[in-house]
mmCIF file of C-alpha atoms in Angstrom:
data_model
loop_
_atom_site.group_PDB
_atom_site.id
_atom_site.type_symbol
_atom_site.label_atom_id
_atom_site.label_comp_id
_atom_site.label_asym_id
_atom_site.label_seq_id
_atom_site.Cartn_x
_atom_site.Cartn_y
_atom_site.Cartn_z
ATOM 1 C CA UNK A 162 142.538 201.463 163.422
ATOM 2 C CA UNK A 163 144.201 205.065 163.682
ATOM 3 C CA UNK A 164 146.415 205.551 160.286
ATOM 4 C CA UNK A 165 148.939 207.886 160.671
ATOM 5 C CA UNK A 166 152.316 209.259 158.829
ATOM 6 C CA UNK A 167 155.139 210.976 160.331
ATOM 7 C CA UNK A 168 157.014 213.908 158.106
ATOM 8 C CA UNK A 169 160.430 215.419 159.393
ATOM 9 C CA UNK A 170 162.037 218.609 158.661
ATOM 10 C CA UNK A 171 164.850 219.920 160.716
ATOM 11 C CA UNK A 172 164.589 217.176 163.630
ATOM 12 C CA UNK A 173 160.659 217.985 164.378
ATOM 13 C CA UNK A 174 158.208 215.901 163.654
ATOM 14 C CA UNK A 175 154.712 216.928 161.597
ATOM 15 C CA UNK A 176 152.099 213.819 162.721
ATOM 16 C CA UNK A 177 149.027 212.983 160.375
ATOM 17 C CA UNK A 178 146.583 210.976 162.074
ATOM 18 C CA UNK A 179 142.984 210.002 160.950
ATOM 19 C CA UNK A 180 140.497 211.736 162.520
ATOM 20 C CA UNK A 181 138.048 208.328 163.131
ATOM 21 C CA UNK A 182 137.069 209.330 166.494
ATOM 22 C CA UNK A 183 139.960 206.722 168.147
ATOM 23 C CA UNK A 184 142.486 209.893 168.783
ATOM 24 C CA UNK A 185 141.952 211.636 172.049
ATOM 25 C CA UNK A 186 143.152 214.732 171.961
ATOM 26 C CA UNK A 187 144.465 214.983 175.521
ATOM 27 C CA UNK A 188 146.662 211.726 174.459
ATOM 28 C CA UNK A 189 149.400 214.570 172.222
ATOM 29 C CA UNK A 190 150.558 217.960 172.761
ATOM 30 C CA UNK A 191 150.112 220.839 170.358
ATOM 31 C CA UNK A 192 147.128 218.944 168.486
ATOM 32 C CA UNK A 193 144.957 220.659 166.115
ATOM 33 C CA UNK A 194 141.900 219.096 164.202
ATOM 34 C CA UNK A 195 141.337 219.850 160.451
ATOM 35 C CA UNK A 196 138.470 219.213 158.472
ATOM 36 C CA UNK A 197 139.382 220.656 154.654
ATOM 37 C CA UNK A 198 142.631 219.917 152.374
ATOM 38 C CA UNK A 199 143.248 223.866 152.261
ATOM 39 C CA UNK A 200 143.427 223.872 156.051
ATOM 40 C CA UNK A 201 146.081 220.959 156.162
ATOM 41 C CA UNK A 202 148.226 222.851 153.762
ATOM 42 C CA UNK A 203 147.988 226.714 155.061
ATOM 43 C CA UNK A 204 149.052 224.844 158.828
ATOM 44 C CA UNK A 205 151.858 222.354 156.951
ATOM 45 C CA UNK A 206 153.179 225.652 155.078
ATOM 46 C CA UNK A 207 153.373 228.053 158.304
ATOM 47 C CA UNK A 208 155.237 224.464 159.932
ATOM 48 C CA UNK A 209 157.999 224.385 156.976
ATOM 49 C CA UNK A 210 158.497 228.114 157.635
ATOM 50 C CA UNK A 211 158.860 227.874 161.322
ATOM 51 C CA UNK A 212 156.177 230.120 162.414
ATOM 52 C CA UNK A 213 155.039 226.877 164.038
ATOM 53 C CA UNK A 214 158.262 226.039 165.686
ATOM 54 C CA UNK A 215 157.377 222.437 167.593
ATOM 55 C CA UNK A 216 156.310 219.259 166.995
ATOM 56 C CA UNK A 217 152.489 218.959 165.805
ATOM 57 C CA UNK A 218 149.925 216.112 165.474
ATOM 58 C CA UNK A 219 147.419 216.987 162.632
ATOM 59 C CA UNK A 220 144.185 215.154 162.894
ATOM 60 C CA UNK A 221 142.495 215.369 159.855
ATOM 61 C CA UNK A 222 138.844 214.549 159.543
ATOM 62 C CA UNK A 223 138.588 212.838 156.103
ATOM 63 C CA UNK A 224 141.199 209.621 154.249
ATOM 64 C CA UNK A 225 144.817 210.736 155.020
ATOM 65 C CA UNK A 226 146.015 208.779 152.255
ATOM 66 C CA UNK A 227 144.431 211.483 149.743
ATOM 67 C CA UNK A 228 146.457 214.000 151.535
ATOM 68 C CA UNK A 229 149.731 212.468 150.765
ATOM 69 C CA UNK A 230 148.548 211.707 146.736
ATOM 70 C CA UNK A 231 148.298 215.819 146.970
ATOM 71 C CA UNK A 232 151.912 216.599 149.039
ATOM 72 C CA UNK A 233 152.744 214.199 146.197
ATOM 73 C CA UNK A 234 151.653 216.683 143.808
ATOM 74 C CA UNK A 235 152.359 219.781 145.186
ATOM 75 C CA UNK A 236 155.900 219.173 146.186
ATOM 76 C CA UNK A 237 158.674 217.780 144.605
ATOM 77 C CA UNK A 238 159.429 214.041 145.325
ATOM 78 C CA UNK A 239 162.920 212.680 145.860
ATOM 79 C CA UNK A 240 163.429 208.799 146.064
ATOM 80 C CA UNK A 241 165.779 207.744 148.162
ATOM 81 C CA UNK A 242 166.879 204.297 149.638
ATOM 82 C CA UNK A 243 169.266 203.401 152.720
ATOM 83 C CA UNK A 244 170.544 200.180 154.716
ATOM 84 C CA UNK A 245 170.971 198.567 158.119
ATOM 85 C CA UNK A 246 173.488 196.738 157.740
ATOM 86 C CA UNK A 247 174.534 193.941 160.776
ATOM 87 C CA UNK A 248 177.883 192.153 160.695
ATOM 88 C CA UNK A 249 178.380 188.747 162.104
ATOM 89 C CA UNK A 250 179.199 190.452 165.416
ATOM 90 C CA UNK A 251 176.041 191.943 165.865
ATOM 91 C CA UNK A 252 177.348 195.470 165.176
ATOM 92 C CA UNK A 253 175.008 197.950 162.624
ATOM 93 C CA UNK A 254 177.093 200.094 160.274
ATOM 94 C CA UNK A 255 176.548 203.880 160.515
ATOM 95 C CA UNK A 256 178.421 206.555 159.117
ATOM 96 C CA UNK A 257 179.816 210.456 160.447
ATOM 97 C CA UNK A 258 178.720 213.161 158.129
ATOM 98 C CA UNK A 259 178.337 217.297 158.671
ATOM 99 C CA UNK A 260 178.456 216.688 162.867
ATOM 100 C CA UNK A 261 176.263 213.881 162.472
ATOM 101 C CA UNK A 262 175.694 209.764 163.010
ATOM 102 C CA UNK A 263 174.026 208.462 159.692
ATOM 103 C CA UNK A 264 173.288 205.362 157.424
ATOM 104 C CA UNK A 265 174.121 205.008 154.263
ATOM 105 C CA UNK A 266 171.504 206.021 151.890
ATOM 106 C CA UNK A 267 170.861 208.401 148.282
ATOM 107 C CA UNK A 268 169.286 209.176 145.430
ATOM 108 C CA UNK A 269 167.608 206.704 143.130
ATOM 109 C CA UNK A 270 169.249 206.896 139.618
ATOM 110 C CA UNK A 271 167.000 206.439 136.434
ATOM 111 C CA UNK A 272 165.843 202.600 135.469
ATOM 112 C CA UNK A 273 167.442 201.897 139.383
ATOM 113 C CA UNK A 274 164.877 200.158 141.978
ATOM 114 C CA UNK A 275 164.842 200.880 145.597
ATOM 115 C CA UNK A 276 166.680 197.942 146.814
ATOM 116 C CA UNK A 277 169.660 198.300 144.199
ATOM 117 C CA UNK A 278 169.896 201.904 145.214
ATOM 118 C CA UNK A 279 170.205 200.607 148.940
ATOM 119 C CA UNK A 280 173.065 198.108 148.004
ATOM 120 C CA UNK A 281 175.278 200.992 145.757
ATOM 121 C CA UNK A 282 174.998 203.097 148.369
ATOM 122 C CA UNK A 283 176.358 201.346 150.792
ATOM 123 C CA UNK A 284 179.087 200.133 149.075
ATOM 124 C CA UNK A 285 179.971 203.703 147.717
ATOM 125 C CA UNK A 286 179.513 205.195 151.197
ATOM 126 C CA UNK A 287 181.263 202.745 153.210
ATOM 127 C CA UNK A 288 183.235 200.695 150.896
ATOM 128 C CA UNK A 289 181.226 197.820 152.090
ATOM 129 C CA UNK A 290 181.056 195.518 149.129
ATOM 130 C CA UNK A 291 179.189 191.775 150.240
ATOM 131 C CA UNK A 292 175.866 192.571 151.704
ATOM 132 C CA UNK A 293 172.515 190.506 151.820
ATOM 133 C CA UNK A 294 169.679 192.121 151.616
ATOM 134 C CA UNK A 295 166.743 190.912 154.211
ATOM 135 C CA UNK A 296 163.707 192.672 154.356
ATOM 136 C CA UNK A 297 162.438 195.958 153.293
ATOM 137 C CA UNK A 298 162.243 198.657 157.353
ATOM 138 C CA UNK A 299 160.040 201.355 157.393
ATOM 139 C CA UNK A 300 160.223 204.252 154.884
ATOM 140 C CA UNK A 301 160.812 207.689 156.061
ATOM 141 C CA UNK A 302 159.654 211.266 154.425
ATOM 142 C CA UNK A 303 161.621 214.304 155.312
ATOM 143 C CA UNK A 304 160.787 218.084 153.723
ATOM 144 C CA UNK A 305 164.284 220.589 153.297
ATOM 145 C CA UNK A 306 164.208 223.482 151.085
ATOM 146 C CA UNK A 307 166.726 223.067 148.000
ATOM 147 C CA UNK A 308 167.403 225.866 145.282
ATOM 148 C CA UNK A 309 164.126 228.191 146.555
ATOM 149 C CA UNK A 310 161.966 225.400 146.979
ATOM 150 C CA UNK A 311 160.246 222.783 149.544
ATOM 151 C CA UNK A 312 161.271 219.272 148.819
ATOM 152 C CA UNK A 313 160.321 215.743 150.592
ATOM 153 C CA UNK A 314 162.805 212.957 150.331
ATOM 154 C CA UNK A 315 160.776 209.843 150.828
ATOM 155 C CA UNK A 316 163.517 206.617 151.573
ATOM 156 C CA UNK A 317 163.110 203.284 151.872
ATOM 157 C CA UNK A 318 165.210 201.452 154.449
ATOM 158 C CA UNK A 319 166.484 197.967 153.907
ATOM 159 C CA UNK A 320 167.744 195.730 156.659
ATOM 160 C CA UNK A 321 170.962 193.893 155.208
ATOM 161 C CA UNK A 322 173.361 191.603 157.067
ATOM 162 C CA UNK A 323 177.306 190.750 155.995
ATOM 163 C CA UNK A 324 180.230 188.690 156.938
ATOM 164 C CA UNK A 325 182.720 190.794 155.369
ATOM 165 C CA UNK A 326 185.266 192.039 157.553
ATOM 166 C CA UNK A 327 187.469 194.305 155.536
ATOM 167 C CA UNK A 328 188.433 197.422 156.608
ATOM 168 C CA UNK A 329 185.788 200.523 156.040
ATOM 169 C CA UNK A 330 186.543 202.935 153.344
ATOM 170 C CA UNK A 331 184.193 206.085 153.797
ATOM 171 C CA UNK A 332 183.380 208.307 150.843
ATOM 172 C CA UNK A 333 185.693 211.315 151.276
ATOM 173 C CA UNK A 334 184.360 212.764 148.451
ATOM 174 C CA UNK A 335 180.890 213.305 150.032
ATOM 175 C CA UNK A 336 181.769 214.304 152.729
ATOM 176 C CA UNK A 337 181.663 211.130 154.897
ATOM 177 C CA UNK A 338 184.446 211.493 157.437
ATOM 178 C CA UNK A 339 184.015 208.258 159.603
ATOM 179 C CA UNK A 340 181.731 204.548 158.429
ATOM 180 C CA UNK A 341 182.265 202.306 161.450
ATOM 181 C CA UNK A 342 180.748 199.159 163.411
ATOM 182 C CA UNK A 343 178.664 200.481 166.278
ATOM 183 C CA UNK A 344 177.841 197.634 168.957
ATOM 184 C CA UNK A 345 174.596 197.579 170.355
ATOM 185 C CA UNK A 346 175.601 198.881 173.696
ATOM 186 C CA UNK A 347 177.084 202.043 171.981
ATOM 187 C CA UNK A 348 174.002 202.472 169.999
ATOM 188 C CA UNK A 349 171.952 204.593 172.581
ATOM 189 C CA UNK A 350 175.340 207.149 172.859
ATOM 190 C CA UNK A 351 175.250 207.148 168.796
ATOM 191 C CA UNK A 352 171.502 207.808 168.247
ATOM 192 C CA UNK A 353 171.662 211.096 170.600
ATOM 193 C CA UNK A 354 173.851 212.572 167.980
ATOM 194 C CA UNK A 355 171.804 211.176 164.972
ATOM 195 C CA UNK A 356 169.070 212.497 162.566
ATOM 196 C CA UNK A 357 165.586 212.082 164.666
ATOM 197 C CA UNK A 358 163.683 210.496 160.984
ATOM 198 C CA UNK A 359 166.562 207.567 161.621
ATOM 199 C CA UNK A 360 166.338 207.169 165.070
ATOM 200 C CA UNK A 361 162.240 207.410 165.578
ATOM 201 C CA UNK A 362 161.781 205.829 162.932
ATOM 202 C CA UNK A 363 164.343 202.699 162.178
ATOM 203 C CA UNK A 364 163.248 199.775 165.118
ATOM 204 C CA UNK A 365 167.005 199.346 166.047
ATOM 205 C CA UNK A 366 166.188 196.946 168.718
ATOM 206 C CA UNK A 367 164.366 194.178 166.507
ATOM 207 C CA UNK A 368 167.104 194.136 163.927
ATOM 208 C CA UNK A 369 170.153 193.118 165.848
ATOM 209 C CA UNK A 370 170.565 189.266 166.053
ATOM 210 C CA UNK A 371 169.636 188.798 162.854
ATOM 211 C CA UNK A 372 170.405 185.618 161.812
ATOM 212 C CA UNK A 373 172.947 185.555 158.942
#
């Protein structure tokens, strides 16, 4: 079975697939094979500095997994965690930050697990405050450059539902200018204008009608 990982930096998409003979080649554009760890990080390096400007697909010809213990080690890692959450009325909470549709998510704090990280932060962001938390999404890893060096955030996504229908309080202070209820037939118009790790990434149409 083909393993792969998906890492975003400034809405394009770096693919890692195993090279076990199952990829065809002629099945993705701008693929490259690589058979050595130095090759995978001279390509990944001239990707984060935009002299490759696209999307790529990276097969790599030995166990992928060792290749993410190393971006481990030679970048820093930033935990992060996040939330779907679904209201009774089948709507998924997003917020509007710097141009863009979001969901709540940040940093984990010290002695702080992933799912408690998911359930502050979307009470802080969206003044949001009775949440359930379901299951455990899909985790996303994004690189950005921050104070004169390459980072990669690596979040965990939680699917929550609520009942609470208070009005939304968005964090000012961070910058949040709008947390609303998007229905599911205004989801396509939202996720145009969203960040491509949430929208490839998140299965928005196997969460809604979650039971509550």
């Amino acid at each position: 079975m083909e393993q792969r990982y998906n890492f975003f930096c400034d809405q394009r998409c770096l693919t890692l697939i195993s090279g076990n003979g199952n990829a065809k080649p002629e099945s993705y554009n701008n693929y490259t094979r690589c058979k050595s760890e130095d090759e995978f990080f001279s390509i990944l390096k001239s990707w984060l500095n935009k002299l490759i400007t696209k999307d790529i697909y990276i097969c790599f010809e030995g166990n992928i997994a060792d290749i993410e213990n190393l971006i481990k080690q030679k970048y820093i890692e930033v935990k992060a965690a996040g939330g779907l959450v679904i209201n009774a009325e089948n709507e998924a909470l997003f917020i509007y930050r710097s141009g863009f549709w979001d969901l709540p998510k940040g940093h984990v704090e010290q002695d702080e697990s992933f799912e408690e990280t998911a359930l502050r932060e979307v009470e802080e962001e969206t003044g949001l405050t009775s949440m359930k938390l379901v299951k455990e999404l899909t985790v996303t890893k994004h690189f950005y450059y921050n104070k004169g060096r390459w980072e990669v955030k690596m979040t965990k996504w939680f699917l929550m539902i609520t009942n609470e229908s208070n009005e939304l309080s968005p964090q000012l202070s961070e910058g949040i200018e709008k947390a609303e209820w998007i229905s599911a037939s205004q989801l396509d118009q939202v996720l145009l204008n969203s960040f491509r790790s949430v929208r490839e990434s998140i299965g928005f149409s196997e969460v809604f009608n979650v039971k509550h």
